[in-house]
mmCIF file of C-alpha atoms in Angstrom:
data_model
loop_
_atom_site.group_PDB
_atom_site.id
_atom_site.type_symbol
_atom_site.label_atom_id
_atom_site.label_comp_id
_atom_site.label_asym_id
_atom_site.label_seq_id
_atom_site.Cartn_x
_atom_site.Cartn_y
_atom_site.Cartn_z
ATOM 1 C CA LEU A 9 67.902 -72.927 36.112
ATOM 2 C CA GLY A 10 68.548 -76.620 36.421
ATOM 3 C CA GLU A 11 71.841 -78.453 36.326
ATOM 4 C CA PHE A 12 71.612 -81.021 33.524
ATOM 5 C CA SER A 13 73.363 -80.191 30.266
ATOM 6 C CA ASN A 14 74.198 -82.195 27.177
ATOM 7 C CA VAL A 15 75.631 -79.222 25.281
ATOM 8 C CA PRO A 16 79.007 -80.310 23.863
ATOM 9 C CA GLY A 17 81.789 -79.121 26.107
ATOM 10 C CA GLU A 18 79.321 -78.212 28.883
ATOM 11 C CA GLU A 19 78.007 -81.649 29.817
ATOM 12 C CA VAL A 20 76.628 -82.048 33.337
ATOM 13 C CA ALA A 21 75.046 -85.292 34.495
ATOM 14 C CA SER A 22 72.147 -84.487 36.800
ATOM 15 C CA ASP A 23 68.511 -85.345 37.433
ATOM 16 C CA ASN A 24 67.728 -81.626 37.834
ATOM 17 C CA PHE A 25 66.476 -80.529 34.418
ATOM 18 C CA GLY A 26 65.183 -77.213 35.785
ATOM 19 C CA LEU A 27 61.477 -78.023 35.608
ATOM 20 C CA ASP A 28 60.947 -77.795 39.355
ATOM 21 C CA ASP A 29 62.883 -74.533 39.443
ATOM 22 C CA TYR A 30 61.114 -72.438 36.848
ATOM 23 C CA GLU A 31 57.656 -74.003 36.534
ATOM 24 C CA PRO A 32 56.319 -72.736 39.907
ATOM 25 C CA GLU A 33 57.225 -69.186 38.903
ATOM 26 C CA PHE A 34 54.434 -69.156 36.332
ATOM 27 C CA PHE A 35 51.918 -69.237 39.177
ATOM 28 C CA TYR A 36 53.326 -65.953 40.518
ATOM 29 C CA PRO A 37 51.661 -62.588 39.736
ATOM 30 C CA PRO A 38 52.739 -61.431 36.254
ATOM 31 C CA ARG A 39 54.874 -58.524 37.454
ATOM 32 C CA ASP A 40 56.965 -61.003 39.483
ATOM 33 C CA TRP A 41 58.088 -62.932 36.421
ATOM 34 C CA ILE A 42 57.247 -60.962 33.309
ATOM 35 C CA SER A 43 60.616 -59.186 33.301
ATOM 36 C CA ALA A 44 62.573 -62.439 33.593
ATOM 37 C CA GLN A 45 64.230 -64.018 30.580
ATOM 38 C CA TYR A 46 63.703 -67.732 29.978
ATOM 39 C CA SER A 47 65.587 -69.744 27.388
ATOM 40 C CA ILE A 48 66.824 -73.269 26.833
ATOM 41 C CA ASP A 49 69.500 -74.826 24.673
ATOM 42 C CA LEU A 50 68.736 -78.361 23.626
ATOM 43 C CA THR A 51 71.182 -80.703 21.953
ATOM 44 C CA PHE A 52 69.375 -83.606 20.306
ATOM 45 C CA THR A 53 71.820 -86.508 20.259
ATOM 46 C CA ASP A 54 70.004 -89.027 18.039
ATOM 47 C CA MET A 55 71.446 -88.158 14.634
ATOM 48 C CA THR A 56 69.299 -90.804 12.908
ATOM 49 C CA TYR A 57 66.009 -89.083 13.841
ATOM 50 C CA SER A 58 64.666 -86.870 11.047
ATOM 51 C CA GLN A 59 61.281 -85.613 12.290
ATOM 52 C CA ASP A 60 60.000 -83.148 14.893
ATOM 53 C CA ILE A 61 59.773 -83.475 18.656
ATOM 54 C CA PHE A 62 57.201 -81.991 21.055
ATOM 55 C CA TYR A 63 56.897 -80.352 24.418
ATOM 56 C CA PHE A 64 53.932 -80.414 26.758
ATOM 57 C CA CYS A 65 52.991 -78.107 29.599
ATOM 58 C CA HIS A 66 52.420 -79.259 33.173
ATOM 59 C CA ILE A 67 50.397 -76.132 33.919
ATOM 60 C CA HIS A 68 48.218 -75.441 30.891
ATOM 61 C CA SER A 69 45.918 -78.374 30.259
ATOM 62 C CA THR A 70 46.439 -80.123 26.874
ATOM 63 C CA MET A 71 48.849 -77.410 25.691
ATOM 64 C CA SER A 72 51.585 -78.900 23.552
ATOM 65 C CA GLY A 73 53.908 -77.502 20.952
ATOM 66 C CA ARG A 74 56.040 -78.637 18.054
ATOM 67 C CA ILE A 75 59.838 -78.286 18.224
ATOM 68 C CA LYS A 76 61.657 -78.075 14.894
ATOM 69 C CA LEU A 77 65.174 -79.490 14.895
ATOM 70 C CA ILE A 78 67.974 -77.811 12.970
ATOM 71 C CA ASP A 79 71.211 -79.294 11.725
ATOM 72 C CA GLY A 80 74.746 -77.964 12.077
ATOM 73 C CA ASN A 81 74.130 -75.531 9.212
ATOM 74 C CA GLY A 82 71.001 -74.095 10.813
ATOM 75 C CA ASP A 83 68.692 -75.803 8.295
ATOM 76 C CA LEU A 84 65.485 -77.563 9.297
ATOM 77 C CA VAL A 85 65.899 -81.306 9.677
ATOM 78 C CA SER A 86 62.258 -81.709 8.626
ATOM 79 C CA PRO A 87 60.592 -78.880 6.653
ATOM 80 C CA GLU A 88 57.280 -80.751 6.990
ATOM 81 C CA ASP A 89 55.318 -80.918 10.256
ATOM 82 C CA VAL A 90 55.762 -84.605 11.041
ATOM 83 C CA PRO A 91 54.742 -86.598 12.947
ATOM 84 C CA GLU A 92 51.233 -85.428 13.807
ATOM 85 C CA LEU A 93 50.519 -84.611 17.429
ATOM 86 C CA SER A 94 47.572 -87.001 17.703
ATOM 87 C CA ASP A 95 44.292 -85.350 18.720
ATOM 88 C CA ARG A 96 46.135 -82.361 20.197
ATOM 89 C CA ASP A 97 47.499 -81.213 16.847
ATOM 90 C CA ILE A 98 44.263 -79.393 16.117
ATOM 91 C CA LYS A 99 43.821 -76.149 14.234
ATOM 92 C CA ASN A 100 41.311 -73.850 15.869
ATOM 93 C CA ASN A 101 38.141 -72.842 14.041
ATOM 94 C CA ASP A 102 36.847 -69.335 13.353
ATOM 95 C CA PHE A 103 34.396 -69.371 16.274
ATOM 96 C CA ASP A 104 36.999 -70.351 18.861
ATOM 97 C CA GLU A 105 39.483 -67.927 17.337
ATOM 98 C CA GLU A 106 37.001 -65.107 17.843
ATOM 99 C CA CYS A 107 36.200 -66.201 21.405
ATOM 100 C CA GLY A 108 39.774 -66.972 22.412
ATOM 101 C CA SER A 109 38.549 -70.394 23.504
ATOM 102 C CA PHE A 110 38.985 -74.041 22.575
ATOM 103 C CA GLY A 111 36.501 -76.751 21.607
ATOM 104 C CA LEU A 112 33.328 -74.645 21.636
ATOM 105 C CA GLU A 113 32.279 -74.737 17.986
ATOM 106 C CA PRO A 114 30.007 -77.828 18.370
ATOM 107 C CA PHE A 115 28.169 -76.160 21.258
ATOM 108 C CA GLN A 116 26.983 -72.978 19.585
ATOM 109 C CA LEU A 117 23.314 -72.237 20.106
ATOM 110 C CA PRO A 118 20.774 -73.380 19.119
ATOM 111 C CA ASN A 119 21.722 -76.835 20.346
ATOM 112 C CA GLU A 120 19.361 -79.688 21.158
ATOM 113 C CA LEU A 121 21.269 -80.448 24.353
ATOM 114 C CA CYS A 122 20.898 -76.938 25.781
ATOM 115 C CA PRO A 123 18.368 -74.189 26.507
ATOM 116 C CA SER A 124 17.740 -71.526 23.912
ATOM 117 C CA THR A 125 20.048 -69.085 25.696
ATOM 118 C CA PHE A 126 22.159 -68.631 28.810
ATOM 119 C CA VAL A 127 22.629 -64.865 28.452
ATOM 120 C CA CYS A 128 19.366 -62.966 28.197
ATOM 121 C CA GLY A 129 18.816 -59.693 26.366
ATOM 122 C CA GLN A 130 21.616 -60.116 23.850
ATOM 123 C CA GLU A 131 19.581 -58.258 21.272
ATOM 124 C CA ASP A 132 19.946 -55.153 23.463
ATOM 125 C CA ALA A 133 23.761 -55.224 23.530
ATOM 126 C CA GLU A 134 25.072 -51.734 22.799
ATOM 127 C CA ASN A 135 28.572 -52.689 21.649
ATOM 128 C CA GLU A 136 30.221 -55.507 19.746
ATOM 129 C CA ALA A 137 32.460 -56.604 22.627
ATOM 130 C CA VAL A 138 29.478 -57.385 24.866
ATOM 131 C CA SER A 139 27.548 -59.044 22.040
ATOM 132 C CA THR A 140 30.468 -61.264 21.041
ATOM 133 C CA PHE A 141 31.293 -62.183 24.633
ATOM 134 C CA ALA A 142 27.660 -63.112 25.292
ATOM 135 C CA THR A 143 27.588 -65.363 22.224
ATOM 136 C CA CYS A 144 30.790 -67.040 23.382
ATOM 137 C CA LEU A 145 29.370 -67.510 26.890
ATOM 138 C CA ASP A 146 26.313 -69.229 25.456
ATOM 139 C CA ALA A 147 28.537 -71.820 23.789
ATOM 140 C CA MET A 148 30.741 -72.164 26.879
ATOM 141 C CA ASN A 149 27.798 -72.839 29.151
ATOM 142 C CA CYS A 150 26.280 -75.282 26.683
ATOM 143 C CA ALA A 151 29.598 -77.152 26.595
ATOM 144 C CA MET A 152 29.746 -77.189 30.393
ATOM 145 C CA LEU A 153 26.133 -78.378 30.695
ATOM 146 C CA HIS A 154 26.881 -81.201 28.290
ATOM 147 C CA GLY A 155 30.177 -82.029 30.009
ATOM 148 C CA MET A 156 28.604 -82.078 33.469
ATOM 149 C CA THR A 157 25.863 -84.452 32.365
ATOM 150 C CA THR A 158 27.685 -87.585 33.426
ATOM 151 C CA GLY A 159 27.076 -91.170 34.448
ATOM 152 C CA ILE A 160 28.200 -93.228 37.424
ATOM 153 C CA THR A 161 29.821 -96.002 35.426
ATOM 154 C CA SER A 162 32.773 -96.212 37.813
ATOM 155 C CA GLN A 163 30.526 -96.457 40.894
ATOM 156 C CA SER A 164 32.901 -94.044 42.581
ATOM 157 C CA ALA A 165 32.114 -90.724 44.240
ATOM 158 C CA LEU A 166 35.671 -89.631 43.477
ATOM 159 C CA ALA A 167 35.325 -90.387 39.766
ATOM 160 C CA LEU A 168 31.923 -88.683 39.696
ATOM 161 C CA PHE A 169 33.375 -85.571 41.347
ATOM 162 C CA ILE A 170 36.214 -85.368 38.833
ATOM 163 C CA HIS A 171 33.988 -86.042 35.813
ATOM 164 C CA GLN A 172 31.768 -83.175 36.986
ATOM 165 C CA MET A 173 34.536 -80.805 38.052
ATOM 166 C CA ILE A 174 36.742 -80.945 34.953
ATOM 167 C CA PRO A 175 34.069 -79.446 32.624
ATOM 168 C CA HIS A 176 33.404 -76.825 35.292
ATOM 169 C CA HIS A 177 37.090 -75.897 35.348
ATOM 170 C CA GLN A 178 37.315 -75.967 31.547
ATOM 171 C CA ASN A 179 34.445 -73.509 31.409
ATOM 172 C CA ALA A 180 36.199 -71.183 33.847
ATOM 173 C CA VAL A 181 39.371 -71.321 31.743
ATOM 174 C CA ASN A 182 37.456 -70.593 28.537
ATOM 175 C CA MET A 183 35.635 -67.706 30.222
ATOM 176 C CA ALA A 184 38.908 -66.205 31.418
ATOM 177 C CA LYS A 185 40.603 -66.601 28.034
ATOM 178 C CA SER A 186 37.617 -65.068 26.267
ATOM 179 C CA MET A 187 37.560 -62.163 28.693
ATOM 180 C CA LEU A 188 41.210 -61.453 27.930
ATOM 181 C CA LYS A 189 40.538 -61.779 24.197
ATOM 182 C CA SER A 190 37.743 -59.203 24.448
ATOM 183 C CA GLY A 191 40.313 -56.503 25.198
ATOM 184 C CA THR A 192 38.118 -54.902 27.860
ATOM 185 C CA ILE A 193 40.560 -55.393 30.753
ATOM 186 C CA PRO A 194 43.948 -54.269 29.386
ATOM 187 C CA CYS A 195 46.918 -54.077 31.742
ATOM 188 C CA ASP A 196 50.518 -53.148 31.010
ATOM 189 C CA TYR A 197 52.304 -54.797 33.911
ATOM 190 C CA ASP A 198 55.409 -52.687 33.368
ATOM 191 C CA VAL A 199 53.732 -49.328 33.858
ATOM 192 C CA ASP A 200 50.055 -49.616 34.829
ATOM 193 C CA ASP A 201 48.639 -49.310 38.331
ATOM 194 C CA LEU A 202 48.022 -52.922 39.375
ATOM 195 C CA GLU A 203 45.254 -51.773 41.717
ATOM 196 C CA SER A 204 43.092 -50.543 38.836
ATOM 197 C CA SER A 205 39.987 -52.595 38.099
ATOM 198 C CA GLU A 206 41.383 -53.610 34.712
ATOM 199 C CA CYS A 207 44.679 -54.896 36.117
ATOM 200 C CA VAL A 208 43.039 -56.620 39.083
ATOM 201 C CA MET A 209 40.737 -58.551 36.746
ATOM 202 C CA ASN A 210 43.486 -59.164 34.180
ATOM 203 C CA GLN A 211 45.616 -60.784 36.887
ATOM 204 C CA MET A 212 42.639 -62.814 38.058
ATOM 205 C CA MET A 213 42.061 -64.162 34.541
ATOM 206 C CA LEU A 214 45.674 -65.343 34.357
ATOM 207 C CA GLU A 215 45.401 -66.934 37.804
ATOM 208 C CA ILE A 216 42.250 -68.803 36.741
ATOM 209 C CA ILE A 217 43.878 -70.050 33.549
ATOM 210 C CA ASN A 218 47.031 -71.237 35.310
ATOM 211 C CA GLY A 219 45.463 -72.573 38.500
ATOM 212 C CA GLN A 220 42.479 -74.384 37.064
ATOM 213 C CA ASN A 221 44.360 -75.811 34.079
ATOM 214 C CA PHE A 222 46.885 -77.269 36.520
ATOM 215 C CA GLN A 223 44.042 -78.757 38.567
ATOM 216 C CA ILE A 224 42.485 -80.249 35.423
ATOM 217 C CA GLN A 225 45.716 -82.064 34.661
ATOM 218 C CA THR A 226 45.974 -83.232 38.274
ATOM 219 C CA MET A 227 42.448 -84.677 38.127
ATOM 220 C CA TRP A 228 43.155 -86.413 34.829
ATOM 221 C CA ASN A 229 46.211 -87.974 36.435
ATOM 222 C CA VAL A 230 44.098 -89.232 39.344
ATOM 223 C CA LEU A 231 41.582 -90.796 36.941
ATOM 224 C CA ALA A 232 44.431 -92.577 35.158
ATOM 225 C CA ALA A 233 46.048 -93.715 38.407
ATOM 226 C CA GLU A 234 42.771 -95.210 39.626
ATOM 227 C CA ASN A 235 41.933 -96.765 36.231
ATOM 228 C CA TYR A 236 38.784 -94.674 35.870
ATOM 229 C CA PRO A 237 37.641 -93.557 32.392
ATOM 230 C CA ARG A 238 38.737 -90.077 31.336
ATOM 231 C CA THR A 239 35.110 -89.072 30.692
ATOM 232 C CA ASP A 240 31.708 -90.585 31.447
ATOM 233 C CA ASN A 241 29.289 -88.447 29.469
ATOM 234 C CA CYS A 242 25.652 -89.178 28.853
ATOM 235 C CA GLU A 243 23.184 -87.221 26.745
ATOM 236 C CA VAL A 244 19.840 -85.878 27.912
ATOM 237 C CA SER A 245 17.983 -84.066 25.145
ATOM 238 C CA LEU A 246 15.396 -81.419 25.884
ATOM 239 C CA ASP A 247 12.088 -81.687 24.080
ATOM 240 C CA ASP A 248 10.056 -78.735 22.882
ATOM 241 C CA ASN A 249 8.438 -78.343 26.307
ATOM 242 C CA GLY A 250 11.721 -78.185 28.155
ATOM 243 C CA ASP A 251 11.149 -81.647 29.654
ATOM 244 C CA ASP A 252 14.095 -84.033 29.539
ATOM 245 C CA GLY A 253 11.869 -87.046 30.113
ATOM 246 C CA ASN A 254 13.663 -88.037 33.313
ATOM 247 C CA LYS A 255 12.276 -87.412 36.749
ATOM 248 C CA PRO A 256 14.981 -86.771 39.365
ATOM 249 C CA PRO A 257 14.733 -88.830 42.541
ATOM 250 C CA MET A 258 12.980 -87.143 45.435
ATOM 251 C CA MET A 259 15.096 -86.557 48.543
ATOM 252 C CA GLY A 260 12.595 -87.036 51.342
ATOM 253 C CA LYS A 261 9.064 -85.706 51.351
ATOM 254 C CA LYS A 262 10.029 -82.072 50.875
ATOM 255 C CA GLY A 263 13.493 -82.293 49.368
ATOM 256 C CA GLY A 264 14.878 -82.907 45.923
ATOM 257 C CA LYS A 265 14.177 -81.149 42.664
ATOM 258 C CA LYS A 266 11.239 -81.252 40.348
ATOM 259 C CA SER A 267 11.667 -80.437 36.713
ATOM 260 C CA SER A 268 9.727 -77.395 35.682
ATOM 261 C CA GLY A 269 9.206 -77.090 31.939
ATOM 262 C CA GLY A 270 8.607 -73.948 30.024
ATOM 263 C CA GLY A 271 10.709 -71.011 29.130
ATOM 264 C CA LYS A 272 11.226 -69.600 25.677
ATOM 265 C CA GLY A 273 12.680 -72.129 23.302
ATOM 266 C CA GLY A 274 12.182 -75.051 25.688
ATOM 267 C CA GLY A 275 14.781 -73.970 28.228
ATOM 268 C CA LYS A 276 15.715 -76.353 31.020
ATOM 269 C CA ARG A 277 14.749 -74.884 34.379
ATOM 270 C CA PHE A 278 14.376 -76.256 37.869
ATOM 271 C CA ARG A 279 12.750 -75.101 41.056
ATOM 272 C CA ALA A 280 13.005 -76.482 44.541
ATOM 273 C CA SER A 281 9.840 -78.294 45.612
#
């Protein structure tokens, strides 16, 4: 796929590097592309460069990878991993490794920014897969609650929408990845019946990961294009009574929301007035 080549003896000058040819295929159902073979030969022409290079993915939000260069003898140009990949060159922690997620460790419960639980009855879980998934969901929802507590610094409905929607999408991606990691919806796309519940949900998880990660990157690009900040978080801590200390504005005489304290552990709950 693509026309450009800088491989010695096979040079082709073209603006078609193949990205627009193969990238859309990763949105297809797995059986449509899983049997295909993808490869690339890259000739790095700057012989004075002695470190690593990187790739980034247009589909999977913040996913980047390190590319090690080799010389004519097949030896690594740089045995060390240099340069660093900024804030993306992050090693996952044990909690995220277990959940199959990213960035959730700071949001494990208990957490002063979140209710005592999002998944009730965890003590009654009859198997480890359900118990682990519930614990992961608690952290995911705490992260989303924190991420969707935003300001209106930009004075823009568009910016506010994006600042609210990105954490929502990130939560969906983490949920889907964690569901796949749980091993409860296996699907062998080469042989299994794709109409089985496991395969239907397995495909859906992949569609969520691909589709919503792509949308996250699109929204980040819009924020950058409009010179809006990438995030606009604010913190609202819950006290022991479940009261955040802020009264939401009333929408008319009968509309709006009133905060309703209570709940075990000072959970944050609301009821329509």
